[in-house]
PDB file of C-alpha atoms in Angstrom:
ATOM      1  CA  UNK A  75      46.158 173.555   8.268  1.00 77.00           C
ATOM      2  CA  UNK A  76      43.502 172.936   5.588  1.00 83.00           C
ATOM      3  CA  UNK A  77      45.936 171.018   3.569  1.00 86.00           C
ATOM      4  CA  UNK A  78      47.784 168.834   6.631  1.00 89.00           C
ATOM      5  CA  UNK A  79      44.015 167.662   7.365  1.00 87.00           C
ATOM      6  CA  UNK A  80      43.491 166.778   3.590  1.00 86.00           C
ATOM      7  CA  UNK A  81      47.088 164.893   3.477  1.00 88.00           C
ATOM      8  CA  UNK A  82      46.393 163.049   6.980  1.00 87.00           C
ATOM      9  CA  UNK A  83      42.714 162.487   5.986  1.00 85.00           C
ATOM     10  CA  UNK A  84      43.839 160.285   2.553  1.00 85.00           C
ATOM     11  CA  UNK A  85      46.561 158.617   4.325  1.00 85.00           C
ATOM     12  CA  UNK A  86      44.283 157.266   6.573  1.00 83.00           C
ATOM     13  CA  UNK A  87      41.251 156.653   4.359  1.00 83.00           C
ATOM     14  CA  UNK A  88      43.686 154.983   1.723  1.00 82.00           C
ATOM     15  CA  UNK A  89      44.466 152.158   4.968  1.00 80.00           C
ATOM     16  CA  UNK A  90      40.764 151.150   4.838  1.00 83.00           C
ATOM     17  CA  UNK A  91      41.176 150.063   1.219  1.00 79.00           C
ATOM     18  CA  UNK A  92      43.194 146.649  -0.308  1.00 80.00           C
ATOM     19  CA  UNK A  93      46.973 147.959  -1.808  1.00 76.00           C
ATOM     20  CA  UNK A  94      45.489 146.248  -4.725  1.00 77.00           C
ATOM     21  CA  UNK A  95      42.680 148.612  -4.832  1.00 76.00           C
ATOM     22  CA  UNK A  96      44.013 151.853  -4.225  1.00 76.00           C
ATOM     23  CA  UNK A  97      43.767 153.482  -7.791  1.00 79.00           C
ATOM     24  CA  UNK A  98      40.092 154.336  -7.430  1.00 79.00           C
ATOM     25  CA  UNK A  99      41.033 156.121  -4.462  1.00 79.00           C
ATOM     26  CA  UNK A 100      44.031 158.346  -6.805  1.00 81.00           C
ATOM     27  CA  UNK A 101      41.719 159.162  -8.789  1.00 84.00           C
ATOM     28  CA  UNK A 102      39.720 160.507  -6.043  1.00 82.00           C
ATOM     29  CA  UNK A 103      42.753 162.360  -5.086  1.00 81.00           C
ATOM     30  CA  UNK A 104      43.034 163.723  -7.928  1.00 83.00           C
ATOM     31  CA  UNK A 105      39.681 165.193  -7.679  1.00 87.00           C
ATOM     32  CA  UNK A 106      40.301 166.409  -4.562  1.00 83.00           C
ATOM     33  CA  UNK A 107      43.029 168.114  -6.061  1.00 84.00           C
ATOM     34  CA  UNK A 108      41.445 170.114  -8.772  1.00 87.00           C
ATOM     35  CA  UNK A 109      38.775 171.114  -6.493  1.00 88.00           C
ATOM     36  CA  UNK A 110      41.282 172.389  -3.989  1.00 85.00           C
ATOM     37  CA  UNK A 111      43.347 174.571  -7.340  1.00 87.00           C
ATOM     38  CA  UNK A 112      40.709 175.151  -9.583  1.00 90.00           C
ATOM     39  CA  UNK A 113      39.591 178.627  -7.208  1.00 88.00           C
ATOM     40  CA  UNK A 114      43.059 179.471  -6.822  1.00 87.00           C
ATOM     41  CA  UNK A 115      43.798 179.473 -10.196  1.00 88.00           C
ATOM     42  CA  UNK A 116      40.620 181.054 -11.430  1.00 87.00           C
ATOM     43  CA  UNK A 117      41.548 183.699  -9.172  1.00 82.00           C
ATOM     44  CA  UNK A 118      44.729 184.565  -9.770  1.00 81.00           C
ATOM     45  CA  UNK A 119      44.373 183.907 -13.685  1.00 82.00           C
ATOM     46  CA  UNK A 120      41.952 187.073 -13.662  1.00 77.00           C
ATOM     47  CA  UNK A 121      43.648 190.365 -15.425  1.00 73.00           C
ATOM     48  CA  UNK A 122      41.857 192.806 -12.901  1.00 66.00           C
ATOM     49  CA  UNK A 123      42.890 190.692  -9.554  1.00 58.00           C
ATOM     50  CA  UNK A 124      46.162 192.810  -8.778  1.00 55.00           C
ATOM     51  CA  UNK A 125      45.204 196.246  -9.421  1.00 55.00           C
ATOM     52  CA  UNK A 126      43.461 197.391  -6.422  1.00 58.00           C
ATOM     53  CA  UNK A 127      44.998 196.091  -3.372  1.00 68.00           C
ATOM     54  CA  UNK A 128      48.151 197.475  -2.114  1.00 69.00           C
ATOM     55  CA  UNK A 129      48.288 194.170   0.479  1.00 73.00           C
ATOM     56  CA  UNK A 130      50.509 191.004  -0.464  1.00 79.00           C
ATOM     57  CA  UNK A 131      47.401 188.859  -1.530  1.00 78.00           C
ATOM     58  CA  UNK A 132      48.322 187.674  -4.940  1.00 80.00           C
ATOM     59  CA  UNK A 133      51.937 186.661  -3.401  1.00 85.00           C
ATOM     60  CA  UNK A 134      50.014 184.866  -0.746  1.00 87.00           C
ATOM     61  CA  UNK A 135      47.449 183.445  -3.569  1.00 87.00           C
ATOM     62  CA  UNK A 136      50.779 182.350  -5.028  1.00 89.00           C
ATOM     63  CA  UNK A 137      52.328 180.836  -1.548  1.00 92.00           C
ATOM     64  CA  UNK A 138      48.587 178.703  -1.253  1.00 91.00           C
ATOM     65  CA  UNK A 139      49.204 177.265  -4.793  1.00 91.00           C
ATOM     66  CA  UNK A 140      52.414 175.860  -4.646  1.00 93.00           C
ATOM     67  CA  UNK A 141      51.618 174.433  -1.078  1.00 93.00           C
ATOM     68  CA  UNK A 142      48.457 173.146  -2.423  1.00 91.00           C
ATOM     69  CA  UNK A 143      50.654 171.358  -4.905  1.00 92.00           C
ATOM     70  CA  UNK A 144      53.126 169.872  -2.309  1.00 93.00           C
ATOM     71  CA  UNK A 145      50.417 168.681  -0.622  1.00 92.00           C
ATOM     72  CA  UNK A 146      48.998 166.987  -3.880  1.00 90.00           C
ATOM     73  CA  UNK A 147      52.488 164.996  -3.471  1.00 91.00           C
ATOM     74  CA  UNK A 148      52.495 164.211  -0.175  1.00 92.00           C
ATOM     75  CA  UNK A 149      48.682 162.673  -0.344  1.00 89.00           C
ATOM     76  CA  UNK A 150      49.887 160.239  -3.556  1.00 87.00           C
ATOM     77  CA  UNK A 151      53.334 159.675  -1.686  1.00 88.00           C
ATOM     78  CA  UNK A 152      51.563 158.980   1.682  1.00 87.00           C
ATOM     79  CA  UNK A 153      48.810 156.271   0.251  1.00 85.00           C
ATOM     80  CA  UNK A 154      51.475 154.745  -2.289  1.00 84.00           C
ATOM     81  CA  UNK A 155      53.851 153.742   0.454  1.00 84.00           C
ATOM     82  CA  UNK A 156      53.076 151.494   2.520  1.00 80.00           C
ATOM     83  CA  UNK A 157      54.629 151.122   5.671  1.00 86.00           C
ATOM     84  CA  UNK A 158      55.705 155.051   5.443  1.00 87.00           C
ATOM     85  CA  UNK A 159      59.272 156.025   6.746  1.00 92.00           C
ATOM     86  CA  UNK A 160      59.566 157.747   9.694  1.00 94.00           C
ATOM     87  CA  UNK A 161      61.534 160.441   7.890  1.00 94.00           C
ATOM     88  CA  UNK A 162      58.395 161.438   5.600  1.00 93.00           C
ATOM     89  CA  UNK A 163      56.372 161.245   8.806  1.00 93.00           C
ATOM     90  CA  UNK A 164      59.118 164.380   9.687  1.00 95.00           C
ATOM     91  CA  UNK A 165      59.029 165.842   6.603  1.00 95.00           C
ATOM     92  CA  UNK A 166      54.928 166.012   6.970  1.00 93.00           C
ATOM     93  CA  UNK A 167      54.756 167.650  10.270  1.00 94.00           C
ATOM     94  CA  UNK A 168      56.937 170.323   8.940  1.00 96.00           C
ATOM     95  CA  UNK A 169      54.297 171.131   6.348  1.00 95.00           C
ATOM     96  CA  UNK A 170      52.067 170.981   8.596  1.00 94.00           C
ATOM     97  CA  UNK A 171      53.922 174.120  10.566  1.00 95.00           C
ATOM     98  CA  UNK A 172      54.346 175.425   7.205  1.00 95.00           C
ATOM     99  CA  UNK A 173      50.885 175.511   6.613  1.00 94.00           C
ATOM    100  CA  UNK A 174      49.948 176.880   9.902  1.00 94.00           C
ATOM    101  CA  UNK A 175      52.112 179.872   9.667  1.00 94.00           C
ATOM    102  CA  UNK A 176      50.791 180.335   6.294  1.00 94.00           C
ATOM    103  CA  UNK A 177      46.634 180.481   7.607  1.00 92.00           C
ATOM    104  CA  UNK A 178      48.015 182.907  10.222  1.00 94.00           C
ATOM    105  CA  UNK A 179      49.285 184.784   7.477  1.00 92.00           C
ATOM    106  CA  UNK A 180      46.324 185.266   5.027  1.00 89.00           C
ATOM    107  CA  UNK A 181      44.396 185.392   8.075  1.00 89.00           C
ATOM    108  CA  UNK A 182      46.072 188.725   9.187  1.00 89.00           C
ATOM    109  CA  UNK A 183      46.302 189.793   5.663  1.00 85.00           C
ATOM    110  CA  UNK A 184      42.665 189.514   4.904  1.00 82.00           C
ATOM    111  CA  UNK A 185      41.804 191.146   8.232  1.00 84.00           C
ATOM    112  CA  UNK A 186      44.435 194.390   7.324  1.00 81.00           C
ATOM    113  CA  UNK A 187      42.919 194.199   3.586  1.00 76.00           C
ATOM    114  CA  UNK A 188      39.797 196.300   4.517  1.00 73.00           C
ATOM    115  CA  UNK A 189      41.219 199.060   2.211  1.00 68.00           C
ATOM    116  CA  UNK A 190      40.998 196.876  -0.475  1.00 70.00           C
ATOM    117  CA  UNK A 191      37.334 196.548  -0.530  1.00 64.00           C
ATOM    118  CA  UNK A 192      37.121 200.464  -0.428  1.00 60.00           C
ATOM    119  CA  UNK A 193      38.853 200.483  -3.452  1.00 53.00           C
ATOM    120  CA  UNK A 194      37.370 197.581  -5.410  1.00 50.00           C
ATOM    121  CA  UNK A 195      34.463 199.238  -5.309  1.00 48.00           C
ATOM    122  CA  UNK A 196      36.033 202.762  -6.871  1.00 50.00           C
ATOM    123  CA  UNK A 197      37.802 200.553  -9.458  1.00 49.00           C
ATOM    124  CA  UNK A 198      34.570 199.027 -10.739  1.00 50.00           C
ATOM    125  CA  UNK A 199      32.379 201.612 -10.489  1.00 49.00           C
TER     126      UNK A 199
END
């Protein structure tokens, strides 16, 4: 849900500024956008992150990146277009489910991953 309140958050901040104006706030999006991937990919760009979990979290790691690029695209899309169809409105909400099903996801994985500490710990030490 993290990502739906980003999306809604520029769409609605990008009404306060002039059409004229808006590429100072892209390039805030932008920012926004690297600080919301630059974790994720540090994370899953490290050779030791795989080995000692048997749970799904790289795959999930992987699921949170390429919905944390979607939602890149639906922030430009949604402060580019101006008045925005209802159809993208649609589109939007279904993300936001999306995104919803996926926190209830990492949130039960990272509750079941207590096994993984356990063995973190053996695999470093």
């Amino acid at each position: 849900m993290f990502l739906y309140m980003l999306i809604f958050l520029a769409y609605h901040s990008s009404r306060w500024i002039q059409r004229s104006k808006r590429l100072k706030f892209q390039i805030v999006n932008v920012v926004f956008t690297v600080l919301v991937l630059g974790p994720q990919f540090y994370v899953i760009g490290r050779p030791k992150s795989s080995r000692y979990c048997s749970q799904p979290l790289l795959s999930n790691l992987s699921a949170s990146i390429a919905l944390s690029f979607i939602a890149a695209g639906f922030s430009v899309i949604f402060t580019v277009i101006d008045p925005v169809p209802q159809s993208l409105w649609a589109a939007l909400h279904v993300f936001g489910l999306l995104t919803c099903g996926h926190g209830l996801c990492t949130t039960v994985l990272t509750l079941t991953a207590a096994s993984c500490v356990r063995n973190r710990l053996k695999y470093y030490n």
